[in-house]
Coordinates of C-alpha atoms in Angstrom, one line a residue:
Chain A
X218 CA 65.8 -58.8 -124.3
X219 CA 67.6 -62.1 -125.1
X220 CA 65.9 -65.2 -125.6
X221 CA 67.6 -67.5 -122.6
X222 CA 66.3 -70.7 -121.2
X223 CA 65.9 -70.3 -117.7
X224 CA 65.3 -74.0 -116.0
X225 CA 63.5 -73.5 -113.2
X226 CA 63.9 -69.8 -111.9
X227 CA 60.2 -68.9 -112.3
X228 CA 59.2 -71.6 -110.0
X229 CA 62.2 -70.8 -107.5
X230 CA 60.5 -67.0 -107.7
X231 CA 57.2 -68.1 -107.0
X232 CA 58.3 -70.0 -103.4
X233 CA 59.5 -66.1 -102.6
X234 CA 56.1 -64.3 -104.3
X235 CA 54.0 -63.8 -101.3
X236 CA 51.8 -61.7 -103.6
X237 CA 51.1 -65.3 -105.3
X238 CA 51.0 -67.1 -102.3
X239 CA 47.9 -64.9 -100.8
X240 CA 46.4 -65.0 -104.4
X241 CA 46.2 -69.0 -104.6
X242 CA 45.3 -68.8 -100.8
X243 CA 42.4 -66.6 -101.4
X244 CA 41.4 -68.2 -104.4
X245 CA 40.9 -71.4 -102.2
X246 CA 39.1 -69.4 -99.4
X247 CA 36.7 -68.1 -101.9
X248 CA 36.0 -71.2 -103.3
X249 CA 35.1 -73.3 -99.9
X250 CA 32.8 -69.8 -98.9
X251 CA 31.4 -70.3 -102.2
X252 CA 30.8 -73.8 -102.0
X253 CA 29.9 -74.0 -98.6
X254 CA 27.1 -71.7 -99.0
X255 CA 25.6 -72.7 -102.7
X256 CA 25.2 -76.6 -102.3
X257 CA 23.3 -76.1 -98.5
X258 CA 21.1 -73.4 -100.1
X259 CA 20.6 -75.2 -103.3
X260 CA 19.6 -78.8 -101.6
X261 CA 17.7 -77.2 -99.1
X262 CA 15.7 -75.5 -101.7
X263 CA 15.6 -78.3 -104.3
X264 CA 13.9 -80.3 -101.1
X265 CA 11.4 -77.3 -100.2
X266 CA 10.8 -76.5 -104.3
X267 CA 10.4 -80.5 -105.1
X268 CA 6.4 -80.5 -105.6
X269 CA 5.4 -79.5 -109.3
X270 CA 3.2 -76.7 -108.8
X271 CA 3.2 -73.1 -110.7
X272 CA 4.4 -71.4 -107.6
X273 CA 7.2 -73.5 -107.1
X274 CA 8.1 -73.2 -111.1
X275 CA 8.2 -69.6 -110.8
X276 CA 10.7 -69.7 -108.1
X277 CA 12.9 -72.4 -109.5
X278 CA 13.0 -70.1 -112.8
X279 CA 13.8 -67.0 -110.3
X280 CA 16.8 -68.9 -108.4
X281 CA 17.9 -70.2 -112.1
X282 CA 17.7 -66.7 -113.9
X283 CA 21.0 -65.0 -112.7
X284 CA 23.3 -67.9 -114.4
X285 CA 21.9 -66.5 -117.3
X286 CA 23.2 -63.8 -117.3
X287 CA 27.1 -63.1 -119.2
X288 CA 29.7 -62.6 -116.2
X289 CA 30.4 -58.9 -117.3
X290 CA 27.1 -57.9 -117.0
X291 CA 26.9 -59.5 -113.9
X292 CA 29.8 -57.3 -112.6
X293 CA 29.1 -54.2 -114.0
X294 CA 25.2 -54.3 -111.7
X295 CA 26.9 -55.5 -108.8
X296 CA 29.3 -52.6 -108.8
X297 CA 25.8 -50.3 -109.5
X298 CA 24.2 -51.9 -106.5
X299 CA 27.2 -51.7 -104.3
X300 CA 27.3 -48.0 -104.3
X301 CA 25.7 -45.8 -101.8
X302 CA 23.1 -44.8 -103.8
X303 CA 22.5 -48.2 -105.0
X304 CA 19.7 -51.1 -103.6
X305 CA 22.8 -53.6 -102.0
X306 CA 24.4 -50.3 -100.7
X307 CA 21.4 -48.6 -99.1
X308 CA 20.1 -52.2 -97.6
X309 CA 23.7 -52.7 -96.1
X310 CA 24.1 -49.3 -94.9
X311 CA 20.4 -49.9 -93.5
X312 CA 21.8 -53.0 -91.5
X313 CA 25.4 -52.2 -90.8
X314 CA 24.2 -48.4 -89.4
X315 CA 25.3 -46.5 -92.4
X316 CA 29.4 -48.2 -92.4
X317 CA 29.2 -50.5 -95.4
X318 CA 32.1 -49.8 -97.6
X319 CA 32.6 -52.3 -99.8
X320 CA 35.5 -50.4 -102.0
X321 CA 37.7 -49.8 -98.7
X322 CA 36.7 -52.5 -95.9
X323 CA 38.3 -55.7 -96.7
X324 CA 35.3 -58.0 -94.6
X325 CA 33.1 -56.1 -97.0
X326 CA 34.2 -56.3 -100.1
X327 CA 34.3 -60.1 -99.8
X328 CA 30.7 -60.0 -98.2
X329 CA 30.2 -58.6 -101.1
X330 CA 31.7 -60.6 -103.9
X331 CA 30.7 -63.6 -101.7
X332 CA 27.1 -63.3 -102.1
X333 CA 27.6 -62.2 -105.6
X334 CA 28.6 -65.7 -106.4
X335 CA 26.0 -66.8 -104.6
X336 CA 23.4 -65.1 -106.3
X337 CA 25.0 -66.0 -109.7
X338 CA 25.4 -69.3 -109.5
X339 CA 22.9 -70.9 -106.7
X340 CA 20.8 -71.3 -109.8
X341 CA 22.9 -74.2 -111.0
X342 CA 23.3 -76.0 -108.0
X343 CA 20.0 -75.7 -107.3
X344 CA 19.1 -77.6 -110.6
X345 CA 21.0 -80.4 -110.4
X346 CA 20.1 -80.7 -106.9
X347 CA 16.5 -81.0 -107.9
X348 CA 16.8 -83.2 -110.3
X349 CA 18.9 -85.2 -108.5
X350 CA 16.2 -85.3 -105.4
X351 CA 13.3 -86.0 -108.2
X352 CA 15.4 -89.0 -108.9
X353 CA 15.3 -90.4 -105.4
X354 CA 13.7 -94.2 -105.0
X355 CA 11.0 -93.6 -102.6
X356 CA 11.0 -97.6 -102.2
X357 CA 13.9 -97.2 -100.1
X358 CA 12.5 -94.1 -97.9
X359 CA 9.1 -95.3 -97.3
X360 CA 10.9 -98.6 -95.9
X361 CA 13.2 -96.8 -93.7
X362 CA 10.0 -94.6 -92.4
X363 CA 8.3 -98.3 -91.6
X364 CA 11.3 -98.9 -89.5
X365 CA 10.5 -95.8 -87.8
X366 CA 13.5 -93.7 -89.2
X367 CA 13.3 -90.1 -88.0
X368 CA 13.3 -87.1 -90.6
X369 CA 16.9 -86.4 -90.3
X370 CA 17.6 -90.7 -90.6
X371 CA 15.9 -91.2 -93.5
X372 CA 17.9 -88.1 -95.1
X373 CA 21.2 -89.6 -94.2
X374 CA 20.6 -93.1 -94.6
X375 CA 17.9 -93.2 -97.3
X376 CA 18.3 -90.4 -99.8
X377 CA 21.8 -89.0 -99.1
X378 CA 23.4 -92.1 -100.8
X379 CA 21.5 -92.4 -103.4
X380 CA 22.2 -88.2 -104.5
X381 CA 25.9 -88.6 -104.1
X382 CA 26.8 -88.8 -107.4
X383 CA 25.3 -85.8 -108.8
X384 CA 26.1 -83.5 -106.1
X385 CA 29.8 -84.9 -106.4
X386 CA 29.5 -83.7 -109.9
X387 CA 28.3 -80.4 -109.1
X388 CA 30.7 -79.7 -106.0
X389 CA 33.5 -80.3 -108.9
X390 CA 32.3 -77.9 -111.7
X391 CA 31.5 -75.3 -108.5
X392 CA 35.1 -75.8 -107.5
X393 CA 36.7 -75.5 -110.5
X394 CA 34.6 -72.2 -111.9
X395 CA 35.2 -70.7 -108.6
X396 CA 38.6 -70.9 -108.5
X397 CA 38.4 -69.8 -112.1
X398 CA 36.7 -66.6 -111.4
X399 CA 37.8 -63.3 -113.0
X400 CA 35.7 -61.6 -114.6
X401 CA 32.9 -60.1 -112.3
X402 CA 35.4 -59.8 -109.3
X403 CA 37.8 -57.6 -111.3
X404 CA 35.2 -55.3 -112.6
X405 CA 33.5 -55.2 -109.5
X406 CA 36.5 -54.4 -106.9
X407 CA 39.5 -54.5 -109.4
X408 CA 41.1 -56.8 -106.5
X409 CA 41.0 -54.3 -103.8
X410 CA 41.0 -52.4 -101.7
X411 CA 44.6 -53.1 -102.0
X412 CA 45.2 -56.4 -102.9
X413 CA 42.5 -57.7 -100.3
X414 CA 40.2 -59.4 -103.2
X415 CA 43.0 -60.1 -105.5
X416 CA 42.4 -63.8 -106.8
X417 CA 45.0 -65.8 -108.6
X418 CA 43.7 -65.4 -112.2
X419 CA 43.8 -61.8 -111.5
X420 CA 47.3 -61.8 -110.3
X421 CA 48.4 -63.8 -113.6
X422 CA 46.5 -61.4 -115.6
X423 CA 48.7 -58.5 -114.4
X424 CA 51.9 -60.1 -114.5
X425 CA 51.2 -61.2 -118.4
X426 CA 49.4 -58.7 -119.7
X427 CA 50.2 -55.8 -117.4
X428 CA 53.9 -56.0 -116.5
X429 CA 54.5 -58.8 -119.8
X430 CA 56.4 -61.1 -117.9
X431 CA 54.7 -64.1 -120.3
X432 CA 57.3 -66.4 -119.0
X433 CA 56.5 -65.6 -115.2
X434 CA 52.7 -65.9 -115.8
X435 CA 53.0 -69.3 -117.9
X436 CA 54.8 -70.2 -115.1
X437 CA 52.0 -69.8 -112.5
X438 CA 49.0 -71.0 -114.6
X439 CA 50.8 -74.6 -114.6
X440 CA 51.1 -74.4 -111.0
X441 CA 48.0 -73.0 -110.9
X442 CA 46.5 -75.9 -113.2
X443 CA 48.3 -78.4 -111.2
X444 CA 46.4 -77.2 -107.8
X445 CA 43.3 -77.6 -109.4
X446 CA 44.0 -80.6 -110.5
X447 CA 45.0 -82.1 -106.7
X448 CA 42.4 -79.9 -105.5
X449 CA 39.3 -81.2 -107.4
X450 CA 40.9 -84.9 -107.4
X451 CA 41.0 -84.8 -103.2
X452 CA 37.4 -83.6 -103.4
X453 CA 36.5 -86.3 -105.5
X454 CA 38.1 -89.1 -103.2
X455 CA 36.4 -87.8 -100.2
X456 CA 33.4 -87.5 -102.1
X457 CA 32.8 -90.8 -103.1
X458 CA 35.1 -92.5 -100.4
X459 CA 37.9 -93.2 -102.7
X460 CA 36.2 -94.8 -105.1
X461 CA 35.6 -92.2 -107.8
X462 CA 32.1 -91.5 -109.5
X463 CA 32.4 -94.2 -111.6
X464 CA 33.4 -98.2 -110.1
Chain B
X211 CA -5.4 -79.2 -82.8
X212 CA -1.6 -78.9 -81.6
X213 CA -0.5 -81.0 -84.7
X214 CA -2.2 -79.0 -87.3
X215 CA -1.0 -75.7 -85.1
X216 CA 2.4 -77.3 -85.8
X217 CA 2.0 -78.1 -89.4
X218 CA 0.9 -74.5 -90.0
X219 CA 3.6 -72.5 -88.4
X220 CA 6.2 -74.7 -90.6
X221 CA 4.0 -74.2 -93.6
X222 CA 4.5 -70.1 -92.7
X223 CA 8.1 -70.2 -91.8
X224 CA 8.6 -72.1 -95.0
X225 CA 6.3 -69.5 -96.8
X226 CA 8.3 -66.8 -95.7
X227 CA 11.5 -67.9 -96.6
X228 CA 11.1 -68.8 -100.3
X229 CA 9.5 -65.1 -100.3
X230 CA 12.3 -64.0 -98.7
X231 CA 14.8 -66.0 -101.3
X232 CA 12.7 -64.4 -104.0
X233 CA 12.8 -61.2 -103.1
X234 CA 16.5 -61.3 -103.2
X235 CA 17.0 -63.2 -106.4
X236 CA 14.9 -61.1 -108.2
X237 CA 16.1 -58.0 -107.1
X238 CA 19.4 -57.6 -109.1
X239 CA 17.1 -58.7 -111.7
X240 CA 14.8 -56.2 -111.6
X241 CA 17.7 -53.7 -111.0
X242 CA 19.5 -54.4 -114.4
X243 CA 15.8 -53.6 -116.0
X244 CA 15.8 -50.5 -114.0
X245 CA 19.4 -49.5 -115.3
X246 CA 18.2 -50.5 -119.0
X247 CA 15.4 -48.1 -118.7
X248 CA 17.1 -44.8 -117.3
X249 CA 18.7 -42.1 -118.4
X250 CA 22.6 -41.1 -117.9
X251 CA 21.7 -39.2 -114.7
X252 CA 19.3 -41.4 -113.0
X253 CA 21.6 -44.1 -113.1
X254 CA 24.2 -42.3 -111.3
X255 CA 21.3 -41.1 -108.8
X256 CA 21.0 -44.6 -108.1
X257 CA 18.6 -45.7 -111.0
X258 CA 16.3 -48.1 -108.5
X259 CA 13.3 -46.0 -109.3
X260 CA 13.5 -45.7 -113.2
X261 CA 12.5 -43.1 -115.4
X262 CA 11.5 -45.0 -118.7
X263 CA 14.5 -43.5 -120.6
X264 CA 14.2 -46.4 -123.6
X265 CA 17.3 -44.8 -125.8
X266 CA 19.4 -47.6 -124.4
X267 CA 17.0 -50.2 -125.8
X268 CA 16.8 -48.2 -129.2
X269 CA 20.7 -48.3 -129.3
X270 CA 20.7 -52.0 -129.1
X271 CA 18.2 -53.0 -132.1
X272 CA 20.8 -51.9 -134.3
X273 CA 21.3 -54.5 -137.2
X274 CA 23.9 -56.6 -136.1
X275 CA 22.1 -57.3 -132.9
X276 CA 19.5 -59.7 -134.6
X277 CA 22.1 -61.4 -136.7
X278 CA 23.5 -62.5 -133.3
X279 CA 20.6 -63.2 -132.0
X280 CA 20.3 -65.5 -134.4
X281 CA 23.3 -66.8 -134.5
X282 CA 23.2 -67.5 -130.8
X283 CA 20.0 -69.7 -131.0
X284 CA 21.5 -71.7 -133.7
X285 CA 24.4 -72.4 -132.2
X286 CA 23.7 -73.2 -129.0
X287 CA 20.6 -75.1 -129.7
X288 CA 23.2 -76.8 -132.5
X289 CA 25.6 -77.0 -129.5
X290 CA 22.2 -78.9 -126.9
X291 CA 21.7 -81.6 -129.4
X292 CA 25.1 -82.6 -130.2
X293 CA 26.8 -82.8 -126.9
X294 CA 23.3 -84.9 -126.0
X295 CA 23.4 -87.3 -128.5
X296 CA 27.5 -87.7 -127.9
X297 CA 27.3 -88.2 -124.0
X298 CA 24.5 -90.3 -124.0
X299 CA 26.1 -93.6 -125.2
X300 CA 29.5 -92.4 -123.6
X301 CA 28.1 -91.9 -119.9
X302 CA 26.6 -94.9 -120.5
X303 CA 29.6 -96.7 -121.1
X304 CA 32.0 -95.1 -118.7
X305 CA 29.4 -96.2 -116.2
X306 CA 28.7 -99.5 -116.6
X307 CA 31.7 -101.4 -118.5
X308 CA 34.9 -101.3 -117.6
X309 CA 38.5 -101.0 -119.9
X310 CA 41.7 -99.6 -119.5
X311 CA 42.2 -96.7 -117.8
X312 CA 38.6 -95.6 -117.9
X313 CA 38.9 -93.5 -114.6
X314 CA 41.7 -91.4 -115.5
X315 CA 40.1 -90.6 -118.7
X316 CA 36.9 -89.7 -117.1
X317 CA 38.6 -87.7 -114.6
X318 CA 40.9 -86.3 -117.5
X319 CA 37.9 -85.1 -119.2
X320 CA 37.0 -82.6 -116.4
X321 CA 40.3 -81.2 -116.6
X322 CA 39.6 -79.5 -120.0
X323 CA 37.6 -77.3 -117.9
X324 CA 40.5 -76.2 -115.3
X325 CA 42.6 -74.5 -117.6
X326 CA 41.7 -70.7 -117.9
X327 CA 40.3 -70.5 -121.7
X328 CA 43.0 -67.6 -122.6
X329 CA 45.5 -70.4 -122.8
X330 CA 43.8 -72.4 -125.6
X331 CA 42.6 -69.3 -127.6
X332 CA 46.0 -69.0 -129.7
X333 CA 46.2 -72.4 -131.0
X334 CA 42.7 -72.4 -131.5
X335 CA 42.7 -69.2 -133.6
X336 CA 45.4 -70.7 -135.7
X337 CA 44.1 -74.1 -136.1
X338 CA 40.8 -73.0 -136.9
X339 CA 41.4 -70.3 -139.6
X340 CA 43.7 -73.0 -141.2
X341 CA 40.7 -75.1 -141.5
X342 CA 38.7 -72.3 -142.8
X343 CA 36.6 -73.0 -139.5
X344 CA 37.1 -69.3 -138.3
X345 CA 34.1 -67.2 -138.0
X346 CA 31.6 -69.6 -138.9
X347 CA 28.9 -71.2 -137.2
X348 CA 30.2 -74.6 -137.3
X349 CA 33.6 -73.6 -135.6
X350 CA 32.0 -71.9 -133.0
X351 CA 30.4 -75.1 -132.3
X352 CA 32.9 -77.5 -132.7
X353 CA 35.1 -75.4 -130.1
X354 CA 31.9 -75.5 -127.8
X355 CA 31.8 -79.2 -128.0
X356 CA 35.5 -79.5 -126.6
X357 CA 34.1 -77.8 -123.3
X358 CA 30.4 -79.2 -123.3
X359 CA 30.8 -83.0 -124.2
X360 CA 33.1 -83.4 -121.1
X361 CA 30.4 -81.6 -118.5
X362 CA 27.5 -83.1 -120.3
X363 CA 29.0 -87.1 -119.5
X364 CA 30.0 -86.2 -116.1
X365 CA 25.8 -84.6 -115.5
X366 CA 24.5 -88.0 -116.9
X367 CA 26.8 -90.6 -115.8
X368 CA 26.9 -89.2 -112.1
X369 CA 22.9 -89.5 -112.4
X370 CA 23.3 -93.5 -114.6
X371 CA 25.7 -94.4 -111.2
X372 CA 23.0 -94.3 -109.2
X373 CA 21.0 -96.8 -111.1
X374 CA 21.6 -100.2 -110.0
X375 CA 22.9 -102.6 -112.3
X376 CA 20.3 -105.0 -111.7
X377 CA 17.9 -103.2 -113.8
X378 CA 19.9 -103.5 -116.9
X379 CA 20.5 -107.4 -116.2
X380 CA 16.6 -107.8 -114.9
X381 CA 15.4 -106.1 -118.4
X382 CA 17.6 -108.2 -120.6
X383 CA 16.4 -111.3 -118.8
X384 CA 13.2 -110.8 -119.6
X385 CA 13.9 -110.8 -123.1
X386 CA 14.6 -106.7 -124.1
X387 CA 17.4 -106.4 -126.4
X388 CA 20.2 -103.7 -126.2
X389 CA 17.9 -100.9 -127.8
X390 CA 14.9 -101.8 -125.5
X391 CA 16.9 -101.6 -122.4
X392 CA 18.5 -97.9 -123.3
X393 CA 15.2 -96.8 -124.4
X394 CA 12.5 -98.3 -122.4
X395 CA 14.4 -98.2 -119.3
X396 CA 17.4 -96.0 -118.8
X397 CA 16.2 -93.3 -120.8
X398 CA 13.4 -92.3 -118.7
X399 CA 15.3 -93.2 -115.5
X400 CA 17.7 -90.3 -115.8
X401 CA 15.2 -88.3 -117.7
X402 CA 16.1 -85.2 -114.9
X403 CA 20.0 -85.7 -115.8
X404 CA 18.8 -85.1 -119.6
X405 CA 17.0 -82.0 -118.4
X406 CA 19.9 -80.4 -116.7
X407 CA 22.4 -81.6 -119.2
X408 CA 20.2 -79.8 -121.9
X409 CA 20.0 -76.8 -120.2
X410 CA 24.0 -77.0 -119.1
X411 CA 25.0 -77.3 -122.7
X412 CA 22.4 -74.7 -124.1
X413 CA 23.4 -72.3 -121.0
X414 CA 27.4 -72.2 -121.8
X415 CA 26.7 -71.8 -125.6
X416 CA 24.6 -69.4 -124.7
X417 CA 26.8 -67.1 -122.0
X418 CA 30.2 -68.1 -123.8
X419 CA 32.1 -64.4 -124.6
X420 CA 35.8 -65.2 -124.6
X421 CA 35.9 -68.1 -127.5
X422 CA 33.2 -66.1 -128.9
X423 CA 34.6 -63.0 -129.2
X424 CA 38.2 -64.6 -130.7
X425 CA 36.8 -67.1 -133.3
X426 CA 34.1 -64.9 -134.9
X427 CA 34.3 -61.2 -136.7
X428 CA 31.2 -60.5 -138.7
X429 CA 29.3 -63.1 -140.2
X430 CA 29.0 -65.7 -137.1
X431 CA 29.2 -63.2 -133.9
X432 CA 26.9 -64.6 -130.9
X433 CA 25.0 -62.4 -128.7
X434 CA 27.7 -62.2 -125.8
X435 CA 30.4 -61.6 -127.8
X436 CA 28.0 -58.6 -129.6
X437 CA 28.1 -57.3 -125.9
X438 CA 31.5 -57.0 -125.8
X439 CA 32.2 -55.7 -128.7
X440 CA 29.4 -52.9 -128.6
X441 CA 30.8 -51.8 -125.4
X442 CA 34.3 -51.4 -126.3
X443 CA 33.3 -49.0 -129.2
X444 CA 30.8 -46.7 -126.6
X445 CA 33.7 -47.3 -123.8
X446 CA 32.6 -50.3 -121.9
X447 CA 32.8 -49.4 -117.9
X448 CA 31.1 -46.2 -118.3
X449 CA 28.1 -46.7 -120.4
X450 CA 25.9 -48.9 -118.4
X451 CA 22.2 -48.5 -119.7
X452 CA 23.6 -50.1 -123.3
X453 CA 24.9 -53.1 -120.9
X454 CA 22.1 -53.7 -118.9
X455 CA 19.5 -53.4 -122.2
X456 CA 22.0 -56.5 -123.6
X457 CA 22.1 -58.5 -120.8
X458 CA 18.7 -58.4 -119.8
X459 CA 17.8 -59.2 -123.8
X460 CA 20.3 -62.7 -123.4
X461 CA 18.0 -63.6 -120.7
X462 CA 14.6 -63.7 -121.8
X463 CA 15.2 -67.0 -124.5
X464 CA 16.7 -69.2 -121.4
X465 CA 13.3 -68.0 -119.1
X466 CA 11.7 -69.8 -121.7
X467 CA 13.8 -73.0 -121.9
X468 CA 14.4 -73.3 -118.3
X469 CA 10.4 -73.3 -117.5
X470 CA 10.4 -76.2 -119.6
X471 CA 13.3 -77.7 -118.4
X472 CA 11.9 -77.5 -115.2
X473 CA 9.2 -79.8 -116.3
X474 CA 11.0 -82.2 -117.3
X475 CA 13.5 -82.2 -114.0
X476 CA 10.6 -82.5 -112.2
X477 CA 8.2 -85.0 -113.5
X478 CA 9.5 -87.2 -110.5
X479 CA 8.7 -91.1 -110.9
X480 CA 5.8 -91.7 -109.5
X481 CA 6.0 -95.5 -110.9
X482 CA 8.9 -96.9 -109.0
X483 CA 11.8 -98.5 -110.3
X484 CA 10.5 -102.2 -111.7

């Protein structure tokens, strides 16, 4: 083992990796399912949950309690509840006629580490999406209902402008931590079966740590970073229509 | 009659499904209790019914459990109050005056988040044992701040951008100086962004396991970090009850907190704005 720079033959590899190629694509896949469940769930609940009331207190703390919990717990249950003997296991066999197999059948491991995520971190969305909806100016709904908005108008025209912001914000930290995710995916499938649920961070975890190809692995967090980076700034412009969250 | 017939089927539909939500929620919840109260064998017969084995709760008082207990409150109750009272003023300014290259250090700050933590954990080791910050309380919190202060401004300015400017100019008009106007005004305005902010910092302090475990030994170990160690020594993977004791002990402080934080998201403003 010599020490030799190498200019730019790690990144050359990595256009010829199709093990990294899947890994970043299903890094991005998991993230939009993520996303595209959590913010829905958590806005329509901040709007059913907005009332102060005990009831609606208890539930807000329910939704909230998983985030709570450290990430290696979190894994270690899921992979208790996703055997055949456990509660996820026995309701999904219940449902699916007795086929759920979450360590062999790629659609349902990912079922699986999908609502994982869910249930982990709905709570936070959820939060900032009821504070943001307890921050709404009725002036500006109650004048739009004079004009005879309907229900779905005075959402979009009304109160949907005014909760940008915030859910921009929260669609960003969602983005980022999901496309950061290790921890609870690796102990709860290890990335399979085969590589089916292998995400990015995994892949750079066994190329450092496992193989000890530092170089390699250094290599493919910066582009890694970098698609992050474009990532999260594209969802910002769109967003806020190109203007960022800040004029 | 055909209104009210109306009004109640949505009211029962609507019923129904945040029973249905909190049924689901809560049952991972209650199935981590289960595991922390059964023995070896029940948990590998499934463990949903539990059999009120309480060794794994016994094996978990051990002394250095309370010493992280309290060193988790301290630190991140430390780590709520100081990423408040530095975002405050900063959101504030990022969103409402403008200097060079304001948005690409705004944006810049969320990018301390994108990096996977394993890459700053070297340099921070070294850095902070040469500044005798290693395992203490205060360089657990300082490291926190690098990660908090950034997600902290982005919660309250993305809720201070949706204040209109005219508020700030109205209340200086009529004669409120500087202090008034952050105070009397903008203060309880984005009193739900202070809410989740508080509870965002307090809640990363409080789950944080990888800086934890690297820049603490003995004397300033956090709860999480606890976790991870007590596991490796009983061969983490395999002994579960342990696990599920610890993790459902990390969660009963933030019930409390997020109950109140729920309050104060919620208080709604029932005044108006001006």
């Amino acid at each position: 083992m010599r020490n030799v720079f190498v200019g730019v033959l790690h990144f050359r590899d990595m256009f010829h990796d199709y093990r990294f190629r899947d890994a970043v694509l299903r890094s991005i896949t998991f993230a939009g399912a993520a996303l595209g469940i959590e913010l829905p769930l958590g806005l329509g609940l901040a709007y059913l949950l907005r009332r102060p009331s005990i009831i609606n207190s208890i539930i807000t703390a329910l939704v909230a309690l998983p985030t709570l919990f450290p990430p290696v717990t979190i894994g270690m249950m899921w992979l208790l509840m996703a055997r055949r003997n456990g509660p996820v296991g026995m309701i999904m066999n219940w449902l699916l006629g007795g086929t759920y197999d979450p360590f062999g059948n790629t659609l349902h491991a990912w079922g699986t580490v999908v609502l994982m995520d869910v249930w982990h971190w709905t709570g936070l969305t959820f939060l900032v999406c009821l504070a943001a909806v307890s921050g709404i100016d009725e002036s500006y709904v109650i004048s739009a209902r004079t004009e005879g908005a309907t229900r779905w108008q005075v959402f979009r025209y009304a109160e949907f402008p005014q909760i940008v912001p915030p859910l921009t914000f929260i669609a960003l930290l969602r983005l980022i931590d999901a496309l950061k995710i290790f921890d609870e995916v690796y102990i709860l499938t290890g990335g399979g079966p085969g590589l089916d649920t292998e995400f990015i961070t995994q892949y750079i975890r066994t190329v450092g740590l496992e193989q000890w190809i530092i170089g390699y692995a250094s290599a493919m967090s910066l582009v890694f970073l970098f698609t992050v980076l474009i990532l999260s700034w594209a969802m910002l412009m769109v967003l806020t229509g190109g203007r960022g969250l800040i004029e | 009659m055909a209104v009210n017939f109306k009004d109640l089927t949505i009211k029962i539909i609507k019923i129904i499904f945040l029973a249905f939500v909190a049924a689901i929620f809560l049952l991972p919840v209650y199935f981590t209790f289960s595991v922390s109260i059964s023995s070896k064998a029940r948990i590998n017969e499934g463990a949903i019914v539990p059999d009120f084995y309480i060794g794994h709760w016994i094996e978990i008082t051990g002394g250095y459990w309370k010493t992280g207990l309290i060193n988790s409150v301290i630190v991140s109750i430390a780590c709520m109050g100081l990423a408040l009272a530095v975002s405050l003023p900063a959101a504030y300014i990022f969103v409402r005056y403008r200097f060079i290259a304001d948005k690409h250090l705004f944006f810049w700050f969320l990018t301390n988040r994108m990096a996977p933590p394993v890459v700053f954990s070297i340099p921070y080791l070294m850095i902070w044992r040469g500044l005798g910050l290693w395992d203490t309380q205060w360089g657990l919190i300082l490291a926190y701040m690098v990660f908090e202060v950034p997600i902290t401004i982005w919660i309250l300015a993305s809720f201070l951008a949706s204040i209109p400017r005219e508020i700030d100019e109205a209340a200086l008009i009529d004669g409120y100086g500087f202090r008034g106007l952050f105070f009397k005004f903008i203060l309880p305005l984005i009193r739900p962004a202070i809410g989740v902010a508080m509870f965002f910092a307090w809640l990363f302090a409080w789950t944080e396991m990888f800086f934890a475990s690297v820049l603490t030994s003995a004397v300033a170990k956090t709860i999480p970090a606890q976790l991870l160690t007590a596991l490796g020594k009983v061969g983490w993977g395999v002994e579960y009850g342990p696990a599920a004791a610890a993790g459902f002990v990390t969660i009963v402080p933030g019930l409390t907190l997020l109950y109140w934080a729920r309050r104060y998201i919620v208080k709604g403003f029932t005044f108006g704005r001006l």
